[in-house]
Amino acid sequence: MPFSHRIQAVEGSKSVGLASLVGKLKSEGHDIIGLHVGEPDFPPPQEVIEATQKALSDLQVRYSLVPGIPELREAIADRFSSRSGKKVNLENILVSNGSKQILYNIFQCFIHEGDEVIIPAPYWVTFPESIKLAGGTPVIVKSRDDLGLDLEAIEEAITPKTKMILFNTPNNPSSAVYAKEDLLKVGELAKKHDLLVVSDEAYESLVFEPNVHTSIASLSDDLFQRTITVQTLSKSHCLTGYRVGYMIAPTKFIEPVNKLQSHLNGNVCTFAQYGALKALTMDQTYFEDMVATMVKRKDLAYGLTKEIFKCHEPQGAFYLFPSLDGYEDRFKTCNEAAEFILKEAKVALLPGSAFGIDGYLRISFASHEDVLTEALGRIKEALK
Ligand SMILES: Cc1ncc(COP(=O)(O)O)c(C=O)c1O
């Protein structure tokens, strides 16, 4: 049976694909270390598990409101208001099945067939495919060599068909945290060309000093009126499997997405939302300690990686993004390098090509220090 043109035009997620290959190799007895993972290795705190169990016992197992339970939307609004300085309330929040789905919903609601969406590369793997599923055309703009936004190149890429600028800060895979000055310039471009801005901030809580995360929506009223901010509890609160992500936007943008969601997924799993509510309202020390641990891991992994590759120090998230400069004679592409490392060092990592940029590798440091030391030691040995 022929598949739809829509799905034929889309590539499968390379990170999900690698995860299943690694699972298969491990089940066959291969000693693979997975530094390809995009989730914290911390479990959710016990309070969150108990709140979820209690919600189940209390029979929070029915349909609930499409945009999310009001208490959760309120807690999200409070968190965003206090962290960004931009006051929002529950009407500005819509909860969905992870930020992956909220992004899909947004593109379905705002992109007309043939609209162009500017995406700085490297970008999160799902962006171009999700845009294509909405009938849009991803326009990829390479970032500067220091992996910050190339504003001139972004402006040059704007055409009469451009509808939206979509970016992700702190960035997966580069771990760059976009500077406030650059975001202000993005805002000027958006205003000048009347564009919508979608800011994916999945890693907003994972930022390493002296870097500071800026939500572009908080920079001016004009920017708030043209921006949709996307965040998630997946990384900040170790809840990847709960599937709780959300958008923050003016109500004029919430309404169409709510309409779509009412026909698509209805509500996010009701008892998972109560667990998420607990995660946001409990004492945050557990999550702050996780960030402190990530800083230690970043220092260790960055130090070891610099001995092998040229690499910028991560500013946020939990990835190293070393370049393959100096290895051109050994590997024609970064795919070849990643395959070699998987085969010879038995370490799984992702090639930069999965994120729209060749010549780089993405190494996750969301693993225990001993695992990082062993894995990076193996890579060093294999590349000697
Ligand atoms: C940049 C970015 N955005 C969104 C997501 C999706 O997160 P979730 O759907 O779990 O909220 C991820 C997950 O890896 C990500 O890295």
PDB file of C-alpha atoms and ligand atoms in Angstrom, residues 38 97-101 103 124 127 168 170-172 200-203 230-235 239-240 243-245 319 362, ligand 1:
ATOM      1  CA  GLY A  38      19.009  12.976  25.027  1.00  0.00           C
ATOM      2  CA  ASN A  97       2.296  15.560  24.909  1.00  0.00           C
ATOM      3  CA  GLY A  98       5.833  16.834  25.220  1.00  0.00           C
ATOM      4  CA  SER A  99       7.273  19.764  23.344  1.00  0.00           C
ATOM      5  CA  LYS A 100       7.616  17.497  20.310  1.00  0.00           C
ATOM      6  CA  GLN A 101       3.859  17.453  19.912  1.00  0.00           C
ATOM      7  CA  LEU A 103       5.758  22.026  18.007  1.00  0.00           C
ATOM      8  CA  TRP A 124      17.050  19.860  16.747  1.00  0.00           C
ATOM      9  CA  PHE A 127      12.342  20.742  13.300  1.00  0.00           C
ATOM     10  CA  ASN A 168      16.323  26.361  20.012  1.00  0.00           C
ATOM     11  CA  PRO A 170      20.094  26.391  24.850  1.00  0.00           C
ATOM     12  CA  ASN A 171      20.800  24.543  21.664  1.00  0.00           C
ATOM     13  CA  ASN A 172      20.607  20.827  21.082  1.00  0.00           C
ATOM     14  CA  ASP A 200      12.131  26.049  21.710  1.00  0.00           C
ATOM     15  CA  GLU A 201      13.560  26.292  25.225  1.00  0.00           C
ATOM     16  CA  ALA A 202      13.599  22.609  26.208  1.00  0.00           C
ATOM     17  CA  TYR A 203      16.858  23.074  28.158  1.00  0.00           C
ATOM     18  CA  VAL A 230       7.933  26.054  23.876  1.00  0.00           C
ATOM     19  CA  GLN A 231       9.189  24.402  27.047  1.00  0.00           C
ATOM     20  CA  THR A 232       8.949  20.962  28.630  1.00  0.00           C
ATOM     21  CA  LEU A 233       9.320  19.146  31.929  1.00  0.00           C
ATOM     22  CA  SER A 234      11.244  16.374  30.168  1.00  0.00           C
ATOM     23  CA  LYS A 235      14.752  17.664  30.824  1.00  0.00           C
ATOM     24  CA  LEU A 239      10.039  13.528  33.240  1.00  0.00           C
ATOM     25  CA  THR A 240      10.792  12.459  29.661  1.00  0.00           C
ATOM     26  CA  ARG A 243       5.146  13.572  28.021  1.00  0.00           C
ATOM     27  CA  VAL A 244       4.362  16.968  29.486  1.00  0.00           C
ATOM     28  CA  GLY A 245       5.420  19.940  27.379  1.00  0.00           C
ATOM     29  CA  TYR A 319      25.947  17.950  24.933  1.00  0.00           C
ATOM     30  CA  ARG A 362      27.281  15.181  19.321  1.00  0.00           C
TER      31      ARG A 362
HETATM   32  C1  LIG B   1      15.569  20.910  21.526  1.00  0.00           C
HETATM   33  C2  LIG B   1      14.521  19.934  21.883  1.00  0.00           C
HETATM   34  N1  LIG B   1      13.241  20.302  21.767  1.00  0.00           N
HETATM   35  C3  LIG B   1      12.247  19.458  22.072  1.00  0.00           C
HETATM   36  C4  LIG B   1      12.521  18.183  22.515  1.00  0.00           C
HETATM   37  C5  LIG B   1      11.364  17.272  22.811  1.00  0.00           C
HETATM   38  O1  LIG B   1      11.187  17.083  24.153  1.00  0.00           O
HETATM   39  P1  LIG B   1       9.824  16.504  24.730  1.00  0.00           P
HETATM   40  O2  LIG B   1       8.962  16.123  23.575  1.00  0.00           O
HETATM   41  O3  LIG B   1      10.230  15.341  25.558  1.00  0.00           O
HETATM   42  O4  LIG B   1       9.231  17.612  25.526  1.00  0.00           O
HETATM   43  C6  LIG B   1      13.835  17.749  22.642  1.00  0.00           C
HETATM   44  C7  LIG B   1      14.137  16.373  23.069  1.00  0.00           C
HETATM   45  O5  LIG B   1      15.225  15.871  22.955  1.00  0.00           O
HETATM   46  C8  LIG B   1      14.863  18.657  22.325  1.00  0.00           C
HETATM   47  O6  LIG B   1      16.145  18.303  22.433  1.00  0.00           O
END
